[in-house]
CSV table of C-alpha atoms in Angstrom, one decimal:
chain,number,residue,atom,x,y,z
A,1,UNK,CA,92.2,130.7,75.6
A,2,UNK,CA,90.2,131.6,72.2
A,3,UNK,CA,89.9,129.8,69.2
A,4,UNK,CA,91.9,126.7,70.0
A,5,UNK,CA,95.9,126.4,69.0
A,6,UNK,CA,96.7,126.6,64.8
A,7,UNK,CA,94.8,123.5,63.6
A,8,UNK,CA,91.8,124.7,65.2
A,9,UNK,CA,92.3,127.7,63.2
A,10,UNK,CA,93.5,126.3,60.2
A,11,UNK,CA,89.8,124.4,60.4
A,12,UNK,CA,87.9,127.3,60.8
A,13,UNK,CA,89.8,130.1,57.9
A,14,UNK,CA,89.6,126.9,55.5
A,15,UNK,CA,85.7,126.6,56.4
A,16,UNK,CA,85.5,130.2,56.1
A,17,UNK,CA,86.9,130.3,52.6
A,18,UNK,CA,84.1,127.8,51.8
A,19,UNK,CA,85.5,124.1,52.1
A,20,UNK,CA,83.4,121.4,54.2
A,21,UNK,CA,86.4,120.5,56.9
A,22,UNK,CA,86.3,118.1,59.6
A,23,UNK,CA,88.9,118.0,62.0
A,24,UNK,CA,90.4,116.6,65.1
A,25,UNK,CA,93.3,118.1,67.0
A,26,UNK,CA,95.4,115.8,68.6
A,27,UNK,CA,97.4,118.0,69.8
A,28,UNK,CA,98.2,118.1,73.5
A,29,UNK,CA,100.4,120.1,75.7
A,30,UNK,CA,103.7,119.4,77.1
A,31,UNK,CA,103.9,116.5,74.6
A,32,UNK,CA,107.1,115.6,73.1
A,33,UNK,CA,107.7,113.3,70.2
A,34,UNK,CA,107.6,110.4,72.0
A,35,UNK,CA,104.1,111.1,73.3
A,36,UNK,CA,103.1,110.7,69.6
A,37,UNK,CA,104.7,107.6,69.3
A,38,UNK,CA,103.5,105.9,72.2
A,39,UNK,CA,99.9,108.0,73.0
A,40,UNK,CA,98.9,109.8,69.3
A,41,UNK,CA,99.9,107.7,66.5
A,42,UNK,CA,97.3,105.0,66.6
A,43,UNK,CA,94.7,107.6,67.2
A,44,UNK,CA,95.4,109.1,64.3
A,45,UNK,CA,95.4,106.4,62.1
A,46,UNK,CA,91.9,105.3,63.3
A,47,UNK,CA,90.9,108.5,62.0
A,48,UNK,CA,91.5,107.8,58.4
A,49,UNK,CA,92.6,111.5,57.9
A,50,UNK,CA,92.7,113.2,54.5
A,51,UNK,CA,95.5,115.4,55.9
A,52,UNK,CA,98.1,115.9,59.1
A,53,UNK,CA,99.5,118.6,60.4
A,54,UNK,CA,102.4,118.0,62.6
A,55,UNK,CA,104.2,121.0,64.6
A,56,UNK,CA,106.0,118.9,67.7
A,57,UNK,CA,109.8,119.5,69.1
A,58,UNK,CA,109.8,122.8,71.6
A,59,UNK,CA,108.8,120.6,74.5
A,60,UNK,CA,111.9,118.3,73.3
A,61,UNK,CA,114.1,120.9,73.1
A,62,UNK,CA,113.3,122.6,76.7
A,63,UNK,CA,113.4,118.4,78.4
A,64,UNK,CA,116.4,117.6,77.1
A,65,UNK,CA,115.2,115.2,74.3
A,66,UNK,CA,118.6,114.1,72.2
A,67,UNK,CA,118.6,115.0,68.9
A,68,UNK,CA,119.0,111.6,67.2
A,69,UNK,CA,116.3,110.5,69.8
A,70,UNK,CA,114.1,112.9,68.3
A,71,UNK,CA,115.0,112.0,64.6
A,72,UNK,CA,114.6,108.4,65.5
A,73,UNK,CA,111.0,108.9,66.4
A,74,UNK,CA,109.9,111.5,64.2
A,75,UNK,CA,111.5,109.2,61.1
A,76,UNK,CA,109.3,106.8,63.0
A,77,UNK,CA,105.9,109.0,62.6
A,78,UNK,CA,106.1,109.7,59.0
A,79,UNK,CA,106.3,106.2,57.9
A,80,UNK,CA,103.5,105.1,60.2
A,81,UNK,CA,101.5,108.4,58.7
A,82,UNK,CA,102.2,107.8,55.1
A,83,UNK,CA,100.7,104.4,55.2
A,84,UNK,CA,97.4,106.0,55.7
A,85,UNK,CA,98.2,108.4,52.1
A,86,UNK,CA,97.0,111.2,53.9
A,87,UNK,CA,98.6,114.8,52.8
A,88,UNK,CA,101.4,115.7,55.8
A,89,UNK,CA,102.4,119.0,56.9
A,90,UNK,CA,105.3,119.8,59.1
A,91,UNK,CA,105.6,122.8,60.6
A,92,UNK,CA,109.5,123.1,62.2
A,93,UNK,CA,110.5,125.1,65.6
A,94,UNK,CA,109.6,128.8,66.3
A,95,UNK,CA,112.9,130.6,67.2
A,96,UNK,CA,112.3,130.3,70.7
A,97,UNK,CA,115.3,132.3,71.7
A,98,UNK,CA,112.8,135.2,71.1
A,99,UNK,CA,110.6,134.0,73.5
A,100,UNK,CA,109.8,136.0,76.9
A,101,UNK,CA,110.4,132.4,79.0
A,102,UNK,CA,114.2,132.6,77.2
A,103,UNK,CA,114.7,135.2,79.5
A,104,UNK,CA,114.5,133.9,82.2
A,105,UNK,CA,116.2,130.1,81.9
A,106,UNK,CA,119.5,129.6,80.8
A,107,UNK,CA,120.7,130.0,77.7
A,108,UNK,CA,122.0,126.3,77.4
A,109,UNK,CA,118.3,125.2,77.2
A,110,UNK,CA,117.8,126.9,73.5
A,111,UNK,CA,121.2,128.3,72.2
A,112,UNK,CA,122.4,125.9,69.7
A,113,UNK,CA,119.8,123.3,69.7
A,114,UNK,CA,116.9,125.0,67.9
A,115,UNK,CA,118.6,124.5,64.3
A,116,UNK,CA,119.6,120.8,64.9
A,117,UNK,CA,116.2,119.8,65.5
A,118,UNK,CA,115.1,122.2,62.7
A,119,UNK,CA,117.6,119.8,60.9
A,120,UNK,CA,116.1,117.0,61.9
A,121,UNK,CA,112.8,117.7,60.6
A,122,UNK,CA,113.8,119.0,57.4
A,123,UNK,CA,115.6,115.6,57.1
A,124,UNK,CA,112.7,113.6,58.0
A,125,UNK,CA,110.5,115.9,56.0
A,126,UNK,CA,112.6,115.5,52.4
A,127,UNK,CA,112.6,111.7,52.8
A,128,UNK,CA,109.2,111.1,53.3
A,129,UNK,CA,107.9,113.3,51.1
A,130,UNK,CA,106.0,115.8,54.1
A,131,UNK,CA,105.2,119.4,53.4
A,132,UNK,CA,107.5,121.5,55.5
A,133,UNK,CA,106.2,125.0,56.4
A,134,UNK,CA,109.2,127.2,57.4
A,135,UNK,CA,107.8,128.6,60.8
A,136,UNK,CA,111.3,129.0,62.2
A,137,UNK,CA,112.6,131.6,59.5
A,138,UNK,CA,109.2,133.6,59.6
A,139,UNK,CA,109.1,133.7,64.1
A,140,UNK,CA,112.3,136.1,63.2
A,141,UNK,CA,109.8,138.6,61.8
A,142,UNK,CA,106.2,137.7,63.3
A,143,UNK,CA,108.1,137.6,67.0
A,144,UNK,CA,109.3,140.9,67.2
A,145,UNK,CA,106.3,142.5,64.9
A,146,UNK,CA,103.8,141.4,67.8
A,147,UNK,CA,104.4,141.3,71.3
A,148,UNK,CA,101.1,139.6,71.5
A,149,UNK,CA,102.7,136.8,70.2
A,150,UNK,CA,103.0,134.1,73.3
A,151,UNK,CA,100.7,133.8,76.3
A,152,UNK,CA,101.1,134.8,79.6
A,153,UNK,CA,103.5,132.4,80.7
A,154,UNK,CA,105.8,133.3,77.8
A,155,UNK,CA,106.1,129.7,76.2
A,156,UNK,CA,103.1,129.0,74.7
A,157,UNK,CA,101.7,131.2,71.4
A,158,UNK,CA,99.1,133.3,72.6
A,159,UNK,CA,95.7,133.7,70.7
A,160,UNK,CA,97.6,136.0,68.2
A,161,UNK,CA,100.2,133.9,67.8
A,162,UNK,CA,97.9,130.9,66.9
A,163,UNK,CA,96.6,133.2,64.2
A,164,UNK,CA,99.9,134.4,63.0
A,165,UNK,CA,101.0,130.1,62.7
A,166,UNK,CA,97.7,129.2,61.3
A,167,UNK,CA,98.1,132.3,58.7
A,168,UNK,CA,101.4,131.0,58.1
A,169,UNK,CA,100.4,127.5,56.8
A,170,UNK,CA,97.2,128.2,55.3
A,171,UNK,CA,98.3,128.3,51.3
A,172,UNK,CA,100.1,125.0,51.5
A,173,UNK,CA,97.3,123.5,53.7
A,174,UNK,CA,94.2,125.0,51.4
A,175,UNK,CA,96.3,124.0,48.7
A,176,UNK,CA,96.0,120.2,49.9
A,177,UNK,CA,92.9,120.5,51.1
A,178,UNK,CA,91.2,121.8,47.6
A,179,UNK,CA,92.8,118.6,45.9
């Protein structure tokens, strides 16, 4: 409800520390990774970008998306992204098990299938060269350190969430950025 998910934030701390950023968020919600493919991608590439951030899979997880489906087109992504020789940054799946929505569905939906599709964009990550920001590993801490951390509907990162991601991928984005 404030200050726009992380890229929006990423924008603002990296104008804040004194470098002229433009920036478009792409990002929509409820998309999976085949929503990129089919809706995003050319967008993107229109836009000529310096740099792309990337955080997609939770809404894949939650619909049922198959793993090598998700692979397939994410695989599919970074080659169409790297054409452009834009800087990529990956950011893989929040452990949503700590989520307050986890609660309340069963556990089929999440248990087990977070770290395949973490896998998966590892995978994709190391073959194409994309720089991948660990936010599973650091949710373990920042989830439990601030109950703030998802919205109201218990899904979704709430505004201090967004600030704990964006804080998260900050030194490997500013590091691109100051190239």
């Amino acid at each position: 409800s404030q200050g726009g998910g992380y890229p929006d934030r990423l924008a603002s701390r990296l104008r804040q520390g004194g470098l002229p950023v433009g920036h478009t968020n792409l990002g929509q919600s409820g998309a999976r990774v085949r929503d990129i493919v089919n809706n995003a991608l050319k967008r993107v590439i229109a836009l000529q970008p310096t740099l792309i951030t990337l955080g997609v899979g939770t809404n894949d997880i939650w619909r049922g998306t198959e793993v090598a489906e998700f692979q397939d087109d994410l695989d599919r992504i970074a080659r169409r992204l790297n054409q452009t020789g834009a800087s990529m940054v990956v950011v893989n799946i929040a452990d949503m098990a700590l989520a307050p929505v986890a609660k309340m569905v069963p556990s089929a939906l999440y248990e087990g299938r977070i770290e395949p599709f973490n896998a998966a964009i590892a995978s994709v990550a190391r073959a194409h060269g994309l720089h991948l920001v660990d936010l599973h590993e650091a949710s373990r801490e920042m989830i439990p350190r601030r109950p703030d951390f998802f919205c109201s509907d218990g899904f979704h990162p709430s505004a201090a969430g967004y600030d704990e991601w964006a804080d998260l991928m900050l030194p490997v984005v500013r590091t691109l950025v100051s190239r």
